[in-house]
mmCIF file of C-alpha atoms in Angstrom:
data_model
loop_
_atom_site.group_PDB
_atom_site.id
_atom_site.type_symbol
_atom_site.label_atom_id
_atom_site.label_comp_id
_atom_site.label_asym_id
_atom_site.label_seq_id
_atom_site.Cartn_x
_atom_site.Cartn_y
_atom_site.Cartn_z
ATOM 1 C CA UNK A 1 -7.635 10.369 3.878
ATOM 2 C CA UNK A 2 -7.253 6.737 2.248
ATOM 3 C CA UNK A 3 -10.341 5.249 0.848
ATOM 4 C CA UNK A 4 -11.440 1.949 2.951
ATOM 5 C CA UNK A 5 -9.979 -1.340 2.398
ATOM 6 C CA UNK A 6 -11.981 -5.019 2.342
ATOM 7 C CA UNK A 7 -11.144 -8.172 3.209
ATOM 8 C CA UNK A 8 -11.591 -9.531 -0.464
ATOM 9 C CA UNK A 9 -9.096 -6.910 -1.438
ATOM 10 C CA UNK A 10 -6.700 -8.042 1.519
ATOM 11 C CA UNK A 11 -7.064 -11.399 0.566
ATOM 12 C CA UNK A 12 -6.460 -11.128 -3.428
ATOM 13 C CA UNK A 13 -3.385 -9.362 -2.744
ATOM 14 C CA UNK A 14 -2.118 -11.637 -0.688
ATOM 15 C CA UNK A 15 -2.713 -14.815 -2.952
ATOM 16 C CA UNK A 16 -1.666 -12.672 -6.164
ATOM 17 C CA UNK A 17 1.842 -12.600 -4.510
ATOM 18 C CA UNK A 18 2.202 -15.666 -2.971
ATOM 19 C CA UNK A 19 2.571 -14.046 0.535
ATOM 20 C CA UNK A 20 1.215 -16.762 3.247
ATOM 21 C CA UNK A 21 -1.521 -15.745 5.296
ATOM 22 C CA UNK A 22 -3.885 -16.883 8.247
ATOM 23 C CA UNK A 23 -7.794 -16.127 8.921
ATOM 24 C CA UNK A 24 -9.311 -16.610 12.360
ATOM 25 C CA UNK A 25 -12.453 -16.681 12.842
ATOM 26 C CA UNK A 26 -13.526 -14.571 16.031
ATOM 27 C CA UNK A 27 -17.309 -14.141 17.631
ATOM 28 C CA UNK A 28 -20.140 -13.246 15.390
ATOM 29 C CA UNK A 29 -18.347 -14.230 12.447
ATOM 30 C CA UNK A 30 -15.923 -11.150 12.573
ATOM 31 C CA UNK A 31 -12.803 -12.207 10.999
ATOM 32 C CA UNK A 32 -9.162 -10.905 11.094
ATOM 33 C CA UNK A 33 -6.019 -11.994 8.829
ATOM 34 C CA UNK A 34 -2.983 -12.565 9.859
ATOM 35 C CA UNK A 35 -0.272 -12.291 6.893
ATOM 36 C CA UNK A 36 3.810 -13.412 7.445
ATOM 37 C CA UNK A 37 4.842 -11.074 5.794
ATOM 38 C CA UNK A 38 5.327 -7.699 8.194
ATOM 39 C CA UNK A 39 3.610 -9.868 11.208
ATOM 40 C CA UNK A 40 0.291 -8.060 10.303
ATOM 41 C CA UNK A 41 -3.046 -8.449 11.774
ATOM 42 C CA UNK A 42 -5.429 -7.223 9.101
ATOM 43 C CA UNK A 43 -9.102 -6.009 10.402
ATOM 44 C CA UNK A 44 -11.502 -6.963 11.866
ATOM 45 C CA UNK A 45 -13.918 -7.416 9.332
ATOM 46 C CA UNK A 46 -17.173 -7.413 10.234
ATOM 47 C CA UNK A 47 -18.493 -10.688 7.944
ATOM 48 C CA UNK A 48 -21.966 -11.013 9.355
ATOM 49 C CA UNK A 49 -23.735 -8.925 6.292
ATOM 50 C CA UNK A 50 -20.943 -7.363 4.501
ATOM 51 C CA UNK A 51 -19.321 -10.518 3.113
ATOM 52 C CA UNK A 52 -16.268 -10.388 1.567
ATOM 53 C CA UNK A 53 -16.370 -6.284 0.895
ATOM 54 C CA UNK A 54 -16.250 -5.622 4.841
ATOM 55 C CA UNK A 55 -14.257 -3.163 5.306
ATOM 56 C CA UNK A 56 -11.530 -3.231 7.706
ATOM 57 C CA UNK A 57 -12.290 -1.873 11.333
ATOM 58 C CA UNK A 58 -8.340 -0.608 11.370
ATOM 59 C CA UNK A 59 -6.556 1.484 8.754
ATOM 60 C CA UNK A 60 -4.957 -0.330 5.904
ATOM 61 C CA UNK A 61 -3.009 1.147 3.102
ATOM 62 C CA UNK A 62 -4.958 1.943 0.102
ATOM 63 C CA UNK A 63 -2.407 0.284 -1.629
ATOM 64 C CA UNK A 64 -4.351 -3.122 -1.130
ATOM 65 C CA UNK A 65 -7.179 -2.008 -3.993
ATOM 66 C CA UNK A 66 -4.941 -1.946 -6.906
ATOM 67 C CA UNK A 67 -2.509 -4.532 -8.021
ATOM 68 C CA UNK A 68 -0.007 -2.666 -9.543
ATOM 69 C CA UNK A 69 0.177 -0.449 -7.028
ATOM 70 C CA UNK A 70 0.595 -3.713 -4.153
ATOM 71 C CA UNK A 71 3.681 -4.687 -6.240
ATOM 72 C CA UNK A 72 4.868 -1.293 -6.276
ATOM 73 C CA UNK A 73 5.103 -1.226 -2.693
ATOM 74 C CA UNK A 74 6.100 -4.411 -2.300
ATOM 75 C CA UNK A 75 9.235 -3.836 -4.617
ATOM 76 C CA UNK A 76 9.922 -0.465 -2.621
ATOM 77 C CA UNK A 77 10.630 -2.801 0.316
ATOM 78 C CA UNK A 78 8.175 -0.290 2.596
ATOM 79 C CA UNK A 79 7.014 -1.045 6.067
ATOM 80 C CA UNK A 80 3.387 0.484 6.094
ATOM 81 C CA UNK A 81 0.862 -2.153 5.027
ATOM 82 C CA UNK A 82 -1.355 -0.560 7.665
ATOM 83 C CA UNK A 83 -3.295 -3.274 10.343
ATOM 84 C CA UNK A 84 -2.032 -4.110 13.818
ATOM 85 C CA UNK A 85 2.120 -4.738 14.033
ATOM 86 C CA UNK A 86 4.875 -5.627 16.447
ATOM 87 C CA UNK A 87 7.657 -3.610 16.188
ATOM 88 C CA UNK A 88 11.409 -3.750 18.759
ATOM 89 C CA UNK A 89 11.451 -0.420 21.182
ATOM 90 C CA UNK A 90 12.877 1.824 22.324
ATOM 91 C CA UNK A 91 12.343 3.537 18.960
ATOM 92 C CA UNK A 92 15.322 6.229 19.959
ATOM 93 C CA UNK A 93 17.833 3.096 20.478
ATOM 94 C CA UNK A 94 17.103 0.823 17.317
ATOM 95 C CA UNK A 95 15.408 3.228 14.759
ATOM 96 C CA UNK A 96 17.535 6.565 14.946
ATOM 97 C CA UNK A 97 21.200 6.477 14.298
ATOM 98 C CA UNK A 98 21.865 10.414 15.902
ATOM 99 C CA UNK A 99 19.536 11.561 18.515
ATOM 100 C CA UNK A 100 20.462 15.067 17.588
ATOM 101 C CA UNK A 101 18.789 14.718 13.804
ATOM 102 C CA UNK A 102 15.950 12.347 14.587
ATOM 103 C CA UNK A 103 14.260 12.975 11.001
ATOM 104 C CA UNK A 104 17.703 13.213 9.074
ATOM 105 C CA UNK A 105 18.793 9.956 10.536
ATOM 106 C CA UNK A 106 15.718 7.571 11.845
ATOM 107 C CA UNK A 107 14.931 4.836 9.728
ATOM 108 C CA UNK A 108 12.666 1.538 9.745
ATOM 109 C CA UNK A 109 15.162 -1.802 10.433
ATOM 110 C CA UNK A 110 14.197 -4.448 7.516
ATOM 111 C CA UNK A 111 15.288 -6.955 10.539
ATOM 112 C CA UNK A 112 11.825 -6.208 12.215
ATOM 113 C CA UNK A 113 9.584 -5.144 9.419
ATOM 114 C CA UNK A 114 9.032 -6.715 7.304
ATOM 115 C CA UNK A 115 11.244 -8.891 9.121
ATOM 116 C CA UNK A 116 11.749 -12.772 8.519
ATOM 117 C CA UNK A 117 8.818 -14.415 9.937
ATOM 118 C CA UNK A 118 7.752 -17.962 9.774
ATOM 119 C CA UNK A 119 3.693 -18.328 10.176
ATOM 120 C CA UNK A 120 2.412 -21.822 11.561
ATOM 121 C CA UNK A 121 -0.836 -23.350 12.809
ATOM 122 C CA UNK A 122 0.518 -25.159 16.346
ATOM 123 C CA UNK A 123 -3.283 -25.752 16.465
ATOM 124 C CA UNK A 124 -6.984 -25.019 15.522
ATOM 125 C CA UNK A 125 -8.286 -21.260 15.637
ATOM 126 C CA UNK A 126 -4.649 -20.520 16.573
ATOM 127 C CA UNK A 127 -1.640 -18.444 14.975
ATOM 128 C CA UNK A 128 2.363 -18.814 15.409
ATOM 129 C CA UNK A 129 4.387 -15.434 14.211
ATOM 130 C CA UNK A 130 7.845 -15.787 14.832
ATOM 131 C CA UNK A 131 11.406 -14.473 13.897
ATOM 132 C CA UNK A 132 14.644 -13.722 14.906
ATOM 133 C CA UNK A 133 16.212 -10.648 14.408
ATOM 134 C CA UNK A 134 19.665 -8.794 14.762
ATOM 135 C CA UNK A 135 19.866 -5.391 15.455
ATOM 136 C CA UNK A 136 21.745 -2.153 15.778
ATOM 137 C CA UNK A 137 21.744 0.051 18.851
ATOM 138 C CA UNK A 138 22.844 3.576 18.156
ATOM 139 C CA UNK A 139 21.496 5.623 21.524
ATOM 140 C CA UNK A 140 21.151 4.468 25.086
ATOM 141 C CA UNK A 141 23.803 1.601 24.528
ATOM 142 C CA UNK A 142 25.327 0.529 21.695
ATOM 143 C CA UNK A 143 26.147 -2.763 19.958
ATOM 144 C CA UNK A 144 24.649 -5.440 18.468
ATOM 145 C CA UNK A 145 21.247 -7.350 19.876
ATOM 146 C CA UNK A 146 19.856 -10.552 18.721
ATOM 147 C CA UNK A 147 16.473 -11.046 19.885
ATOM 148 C CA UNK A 148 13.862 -13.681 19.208
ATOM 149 C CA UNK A 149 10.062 -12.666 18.966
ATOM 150 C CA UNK A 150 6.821 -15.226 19.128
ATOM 151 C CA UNK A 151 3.534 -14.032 19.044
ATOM 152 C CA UNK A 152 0.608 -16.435 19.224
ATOM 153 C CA UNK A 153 -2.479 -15.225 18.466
ATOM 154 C CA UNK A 154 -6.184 -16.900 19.256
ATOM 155 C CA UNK A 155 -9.569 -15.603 19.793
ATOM 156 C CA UNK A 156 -10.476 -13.799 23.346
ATOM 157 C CA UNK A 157 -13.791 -13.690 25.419
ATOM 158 C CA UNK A 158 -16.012 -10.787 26.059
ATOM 159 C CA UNK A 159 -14.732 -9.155 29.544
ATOM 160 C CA UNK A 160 -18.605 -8.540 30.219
ATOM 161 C CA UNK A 161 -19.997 -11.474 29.585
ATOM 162 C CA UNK A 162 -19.854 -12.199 33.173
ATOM 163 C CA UNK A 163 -21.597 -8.686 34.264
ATOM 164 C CA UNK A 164 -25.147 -8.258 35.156
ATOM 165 C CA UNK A 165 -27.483 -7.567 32.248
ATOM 166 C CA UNK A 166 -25.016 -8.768 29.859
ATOM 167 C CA UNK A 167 -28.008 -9.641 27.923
ATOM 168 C CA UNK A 168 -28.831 -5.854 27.313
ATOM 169 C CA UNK A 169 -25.056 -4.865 26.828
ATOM 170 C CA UNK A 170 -24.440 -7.332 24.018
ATOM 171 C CA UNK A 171 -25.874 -9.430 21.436
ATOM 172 C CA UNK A 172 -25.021 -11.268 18.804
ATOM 173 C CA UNK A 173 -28.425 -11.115 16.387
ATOM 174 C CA UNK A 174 -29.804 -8.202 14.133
ATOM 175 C CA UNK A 175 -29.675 -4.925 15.920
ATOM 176 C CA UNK A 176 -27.918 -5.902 18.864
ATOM 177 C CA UNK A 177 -24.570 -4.743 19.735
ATOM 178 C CA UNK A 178 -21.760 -7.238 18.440
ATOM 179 C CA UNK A 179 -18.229 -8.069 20.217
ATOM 180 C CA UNK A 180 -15.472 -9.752 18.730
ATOM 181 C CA UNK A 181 -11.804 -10.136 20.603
ATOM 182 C CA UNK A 182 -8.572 -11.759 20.312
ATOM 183 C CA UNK A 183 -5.199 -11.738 21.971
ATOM 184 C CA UNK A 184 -1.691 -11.896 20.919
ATOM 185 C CA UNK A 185 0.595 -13.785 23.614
ATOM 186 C CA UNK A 186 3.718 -11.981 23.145
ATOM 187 C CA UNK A 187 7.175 -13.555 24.007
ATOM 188 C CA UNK A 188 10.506 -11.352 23.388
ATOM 189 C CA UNK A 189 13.607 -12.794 24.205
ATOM 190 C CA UNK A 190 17.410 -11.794 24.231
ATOM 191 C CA UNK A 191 20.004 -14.389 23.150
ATOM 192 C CA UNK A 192 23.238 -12.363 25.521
ATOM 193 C CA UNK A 193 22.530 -10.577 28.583
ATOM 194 C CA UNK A 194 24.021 -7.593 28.405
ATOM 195 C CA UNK A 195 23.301 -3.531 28.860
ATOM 196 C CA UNK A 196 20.885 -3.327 25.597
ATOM 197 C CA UNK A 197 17.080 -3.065 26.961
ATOM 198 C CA UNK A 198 14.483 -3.794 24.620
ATOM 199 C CA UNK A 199 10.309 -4.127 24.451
ATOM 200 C CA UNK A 200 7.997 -5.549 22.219
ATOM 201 C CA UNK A 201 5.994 -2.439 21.179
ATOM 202 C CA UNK A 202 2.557 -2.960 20.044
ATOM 203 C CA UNK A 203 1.417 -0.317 17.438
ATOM 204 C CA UNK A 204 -2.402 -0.697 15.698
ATOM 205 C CA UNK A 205 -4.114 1.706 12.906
ATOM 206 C CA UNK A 206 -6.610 3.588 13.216
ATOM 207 C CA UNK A 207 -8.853 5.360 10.588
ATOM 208 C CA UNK A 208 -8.933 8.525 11.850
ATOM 209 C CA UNK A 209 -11.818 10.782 12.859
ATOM 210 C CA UNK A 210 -12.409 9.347 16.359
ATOM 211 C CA UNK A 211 -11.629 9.812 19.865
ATOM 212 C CA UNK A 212 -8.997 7.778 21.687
ATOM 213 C CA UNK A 213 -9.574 7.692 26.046
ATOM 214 C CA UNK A 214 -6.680 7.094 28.446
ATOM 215 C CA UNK A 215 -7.812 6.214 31.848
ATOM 216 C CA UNK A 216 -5.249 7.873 33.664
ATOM 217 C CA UNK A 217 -4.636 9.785 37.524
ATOM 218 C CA UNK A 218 -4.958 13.133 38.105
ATOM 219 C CA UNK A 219 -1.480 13.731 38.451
ATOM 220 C CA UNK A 220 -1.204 12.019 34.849
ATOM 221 C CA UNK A 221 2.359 13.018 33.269
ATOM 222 C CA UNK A 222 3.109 13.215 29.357
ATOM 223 C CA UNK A 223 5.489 14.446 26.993
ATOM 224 C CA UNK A 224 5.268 15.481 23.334
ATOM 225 C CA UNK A 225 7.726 13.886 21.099
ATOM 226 C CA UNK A 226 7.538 16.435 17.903
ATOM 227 C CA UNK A 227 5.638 19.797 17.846
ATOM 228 C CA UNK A 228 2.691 20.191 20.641
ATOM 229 C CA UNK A 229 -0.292 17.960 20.464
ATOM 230 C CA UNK A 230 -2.431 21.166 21.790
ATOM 231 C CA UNK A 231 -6.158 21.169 21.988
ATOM 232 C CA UNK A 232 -6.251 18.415 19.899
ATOM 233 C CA UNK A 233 -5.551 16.673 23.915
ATOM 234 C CA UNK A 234 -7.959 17.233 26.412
ATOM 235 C CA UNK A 235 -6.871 15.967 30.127
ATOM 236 C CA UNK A 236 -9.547 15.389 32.628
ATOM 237 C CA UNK A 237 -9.834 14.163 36.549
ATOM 238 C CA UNK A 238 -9.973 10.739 35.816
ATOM 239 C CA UNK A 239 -8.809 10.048 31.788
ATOM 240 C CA UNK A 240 -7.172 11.909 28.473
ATOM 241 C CA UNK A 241 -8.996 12.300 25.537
ATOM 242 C CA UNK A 242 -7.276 12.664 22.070
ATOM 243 C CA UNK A 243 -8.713 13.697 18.603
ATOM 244 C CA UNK A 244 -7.328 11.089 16.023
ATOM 245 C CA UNK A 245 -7.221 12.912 12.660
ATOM 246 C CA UNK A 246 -4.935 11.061 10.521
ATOM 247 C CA UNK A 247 -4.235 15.042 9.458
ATOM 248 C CA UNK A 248 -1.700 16.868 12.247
ATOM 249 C CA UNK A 249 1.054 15.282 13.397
ATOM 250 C CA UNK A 250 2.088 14.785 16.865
ATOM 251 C CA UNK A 251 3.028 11.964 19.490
ATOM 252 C CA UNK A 252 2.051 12.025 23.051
ATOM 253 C CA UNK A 253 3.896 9.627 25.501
ATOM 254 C CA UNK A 254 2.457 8.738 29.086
ATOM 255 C CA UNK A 255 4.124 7.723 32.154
ATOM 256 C CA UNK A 256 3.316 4.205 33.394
ATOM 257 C CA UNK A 257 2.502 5.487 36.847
ATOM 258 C CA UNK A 258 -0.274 7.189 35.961
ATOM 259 C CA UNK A 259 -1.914 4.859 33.331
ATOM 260 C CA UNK A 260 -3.355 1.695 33.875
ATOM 261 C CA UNK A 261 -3.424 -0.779 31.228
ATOM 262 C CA UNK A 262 -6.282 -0.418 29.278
ATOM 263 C CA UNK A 263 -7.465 2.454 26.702
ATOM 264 C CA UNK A 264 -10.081 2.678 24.238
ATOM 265 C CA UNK A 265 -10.938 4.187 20.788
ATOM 266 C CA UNK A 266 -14.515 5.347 20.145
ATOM 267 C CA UNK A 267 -15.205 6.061 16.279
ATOM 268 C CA UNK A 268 -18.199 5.568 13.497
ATOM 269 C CA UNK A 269 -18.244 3.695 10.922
ATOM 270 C CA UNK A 270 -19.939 5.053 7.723
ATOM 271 C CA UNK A 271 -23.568 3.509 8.043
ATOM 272 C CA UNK A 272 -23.919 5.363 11.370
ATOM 273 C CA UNK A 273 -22.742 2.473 14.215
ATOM 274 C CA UNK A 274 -20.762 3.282 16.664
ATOM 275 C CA UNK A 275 -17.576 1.293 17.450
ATOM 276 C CA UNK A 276 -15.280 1.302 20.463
ATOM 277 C CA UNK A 277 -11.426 -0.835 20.108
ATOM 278 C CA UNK A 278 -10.412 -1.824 23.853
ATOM 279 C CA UNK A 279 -6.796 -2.941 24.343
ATOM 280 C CA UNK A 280 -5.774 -4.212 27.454
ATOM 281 C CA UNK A 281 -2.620 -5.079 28.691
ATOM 282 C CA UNK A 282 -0.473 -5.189 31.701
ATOM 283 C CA UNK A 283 1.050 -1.898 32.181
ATOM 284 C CA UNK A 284 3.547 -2.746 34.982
ATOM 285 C CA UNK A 285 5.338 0.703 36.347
ATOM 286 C CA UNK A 286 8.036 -1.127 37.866
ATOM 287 C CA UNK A 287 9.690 -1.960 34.651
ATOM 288 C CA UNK A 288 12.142 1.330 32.783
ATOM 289 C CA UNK A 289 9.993 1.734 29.885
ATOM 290 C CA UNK A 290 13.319 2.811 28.174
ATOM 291 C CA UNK A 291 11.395 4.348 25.474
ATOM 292 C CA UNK A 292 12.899 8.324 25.108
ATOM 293 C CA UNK A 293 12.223 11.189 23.189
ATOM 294 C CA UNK A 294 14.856 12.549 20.755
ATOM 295 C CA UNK A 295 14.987 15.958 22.709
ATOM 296 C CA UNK A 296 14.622 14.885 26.476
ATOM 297 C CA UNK A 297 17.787 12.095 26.950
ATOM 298 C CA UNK A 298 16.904 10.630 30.543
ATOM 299 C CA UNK A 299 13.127 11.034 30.198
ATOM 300 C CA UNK A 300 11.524 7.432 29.841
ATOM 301 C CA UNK A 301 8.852 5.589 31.755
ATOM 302 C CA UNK A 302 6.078 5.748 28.692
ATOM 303 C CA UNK A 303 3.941 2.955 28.460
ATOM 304 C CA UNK A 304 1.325 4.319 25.975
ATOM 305 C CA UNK A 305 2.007 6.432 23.132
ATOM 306 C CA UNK A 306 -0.176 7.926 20.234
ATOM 307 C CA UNK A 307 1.053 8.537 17.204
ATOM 308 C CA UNK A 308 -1.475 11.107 14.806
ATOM 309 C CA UNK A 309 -0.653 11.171 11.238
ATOM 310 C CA UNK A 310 -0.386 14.596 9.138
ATOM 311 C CA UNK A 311 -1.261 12.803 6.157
ATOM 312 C CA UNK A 312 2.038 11.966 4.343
ATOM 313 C CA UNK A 313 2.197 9.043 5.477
ATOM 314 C CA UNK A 314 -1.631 7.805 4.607
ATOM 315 C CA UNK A 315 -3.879 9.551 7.510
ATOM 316 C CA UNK A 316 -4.131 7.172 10.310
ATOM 317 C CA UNK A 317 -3.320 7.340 14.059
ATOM 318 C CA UNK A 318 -1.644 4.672 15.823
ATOM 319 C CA UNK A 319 -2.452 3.317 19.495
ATOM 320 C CA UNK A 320 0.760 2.200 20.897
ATOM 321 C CA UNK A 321 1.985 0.162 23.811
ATOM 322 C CA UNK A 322 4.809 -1.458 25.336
ATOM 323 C CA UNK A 323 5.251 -4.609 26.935
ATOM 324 C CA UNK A 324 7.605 -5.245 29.816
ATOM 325 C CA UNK A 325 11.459 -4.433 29.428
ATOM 326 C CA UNK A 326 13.850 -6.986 29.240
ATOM 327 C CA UNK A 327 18.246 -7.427 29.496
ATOM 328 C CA UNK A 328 20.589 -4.758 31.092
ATOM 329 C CA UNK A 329 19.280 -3.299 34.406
ATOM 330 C CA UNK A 330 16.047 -5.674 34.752
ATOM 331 C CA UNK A 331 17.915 -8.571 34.943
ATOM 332 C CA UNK A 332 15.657 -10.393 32.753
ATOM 333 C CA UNK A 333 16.087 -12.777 29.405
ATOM 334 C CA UNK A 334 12.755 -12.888 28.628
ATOM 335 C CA UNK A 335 8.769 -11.277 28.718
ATOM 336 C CA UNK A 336 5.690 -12.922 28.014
ATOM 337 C CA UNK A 337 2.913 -10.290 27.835
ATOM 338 C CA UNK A 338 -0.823 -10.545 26.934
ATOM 339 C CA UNK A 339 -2.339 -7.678 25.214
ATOM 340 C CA UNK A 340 -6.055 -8.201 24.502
ATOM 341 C CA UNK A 341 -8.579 -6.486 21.709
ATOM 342 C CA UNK A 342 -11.915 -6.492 22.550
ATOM 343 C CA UNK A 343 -13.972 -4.417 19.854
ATOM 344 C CA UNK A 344 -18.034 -3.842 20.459
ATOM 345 C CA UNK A 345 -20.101 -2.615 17.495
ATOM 346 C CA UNK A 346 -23.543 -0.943 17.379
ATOM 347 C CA UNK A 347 -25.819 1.453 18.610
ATOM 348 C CA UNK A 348 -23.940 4.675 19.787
ATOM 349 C CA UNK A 349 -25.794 4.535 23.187
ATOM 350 C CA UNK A 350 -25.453 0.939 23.883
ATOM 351 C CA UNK A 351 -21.351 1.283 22.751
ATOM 352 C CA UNK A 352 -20.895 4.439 24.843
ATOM 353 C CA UNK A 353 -22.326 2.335 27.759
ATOM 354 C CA UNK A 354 -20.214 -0.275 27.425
ATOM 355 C CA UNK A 355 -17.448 1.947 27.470
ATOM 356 C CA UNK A 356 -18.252 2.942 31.079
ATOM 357 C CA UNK A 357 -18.022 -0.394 31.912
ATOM 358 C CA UNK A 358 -14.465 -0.832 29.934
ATOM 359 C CA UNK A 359 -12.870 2.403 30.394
ATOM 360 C CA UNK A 360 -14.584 3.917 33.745
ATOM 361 C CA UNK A 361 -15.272 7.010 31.357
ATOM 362 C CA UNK A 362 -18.375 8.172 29.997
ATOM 363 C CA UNK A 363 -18.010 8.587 26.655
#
């Protein structure tokens, strides 16, 4: 597992290379960076008492503490700075050139990470990501696809703030439970309709040893992608629970049906709080969700996916999801989606209990 990276060590590597960056500011003083290049969201940090050596709430590559080591990377031309990213689905279409030898032939397209991104500042506590890209569709059709993404990204209110006893649920001073949230407003748009699908996929690190919970139906469908995720998943009445590692790999896909737009991840952090990531977004069963494993052509509708390290890669897990499918079939240029981050920190009773609330699931 990768040691822990801080926001001063985010933030020196940034300015030692002259790579533009962003901070916003969220509730209780919790702060996330947003850097051009990649389109990364780096954190949260949790500023109140840590200062400047918070450490980040989501993985980050361990990379970041040593500055020959940043440049290293950086001259490799890698993808994995770690943090929250947008990347172009389906993954099978755009990032695997033969279906039939998925790890002899998938790769990352430089056209979407790091990409070409411009960063602005359209206005106060507010960030502009965008880029255009042109890429290569190998499976499912096949041609070329220019796409433009935007992604604006501002600070987002507490769901419960608005629920009785709020007061008890949350608050902001010593020993209370704190919340900070944003939300990325996610545009994707094609420049020629024609029979290539695509989604803005959402993909954020985790450090691993926590538990990720699905609510999902009883009649909840998934598929595994590589070898089987086993009783490292655990499917209930009314949710899924998965064990996030960072240290055996698998990837679990679930049918839009049977999910409904919002999942959690419940995990500690190393002086003993409790922490629980919420992302909601609009899961919308309607749309293809083209997104297919290598192994099953024809077998798509999966609008969440986790992704569980093995370690060679740095010992994270990912939560994944997809916004709404646009061109070919759906007869549609363009998607706006909003997918929200709420994140609540404190007491392991008082987090648990506001993951009722969330997620409908006792934790």
């Amino acid at each position: 597992m990768s040691q822990r990276i801080t926001y001063r060590q985010v933030i020196d590597r940034l300015e030692g290379n002259d790579l533009p960056y962003g901070t916003l500011t969220l509730q209780n003083g919790v702060t996330i960076v947003v850097s051009q290049r990649g389109g990364r969201i780096f954190g949260p940090f949790l500023a109140q008492d840590d200062g400047p050596d918070s450490e980040s709430i989501f993985w980050i590559n361990d990379v970041f503490a040593d500055p020959d080591a940043f440049q290293e990377f950086l001259d490799s031309g890698d993808w994995n700075l770690g943090g929250s990213r947008i990347w172009i689905a389906p993954e099978i279409q755009y990032h695997v050139r033969d279906r039939d030898d998925f790890w002899g032939t998938v790769y990352w397209p430089e056209q979407v990470d790091p990409g070409n991104y411009t960063l602005e500042n359209p206005q106060p506590n507010q960030w502009l990501l965008s880029q255009d890209m042109t890429l290569q569709a190998y499976n499912l059709a096949t041609g070329e696809k220019e796409l433009h993404l935007e992604r604006l990204i501002r600070r987002a209110e507490d769901p419960l703030r608005n629920v009785r006893d709020y007061e008890g649920l949350v608050e902001g001073h010593s020993g209370g439970t704190l919340f900070a949230g944003y939300e990325q407003s996610i545009t994707l748009s094609e420049q020629i309709n024609d029979g290539i699908m695509s989604e803005a996929w959402s993909l954020v690190q985790l450090n691993g040893g926590g538990e990720l919970v699905i609510p999902a139906s009883p009649r909840v469908e998934f598929v595994d992608y590589y070898d089987p995720v086993g009783d490292l998943q655990t499917i209930h009445a009314d949710h899924v629970r998965l064990q996030v590692t960072g240290q055996d790999q698998y990837k679990v896909g679930y049918k839009a049906a049977h999910v409904f737009g919002r999942l959690g991840y419940f995990h500690h952090l190393d002086d003993g709080r409790a922490t629980l990531v919420v992302r909601n977004f609009f899961n919308n069963p309607a749309r293809p969700y083209v997104e297919e494993p290598a192994h099953l052509p024809g077998q798509h509708g999966y609008s969440i996916h986790v992704y569980n390290d093995g370690g060679e890669f740095g010992g994270f897990g990912e939560l994944e999801c997809n916004t709404q499918t646009i061109g070919g079939e759906t007869g549609r240029s363009s998607s706006t989606d909003q997918l929200v981050l709420w994140l609540y920190v404190g007491a392991e009773d008082k987090v648990k209990e506001i993951g009722l609330h969330l997620l409908g699931v006792k934790i």
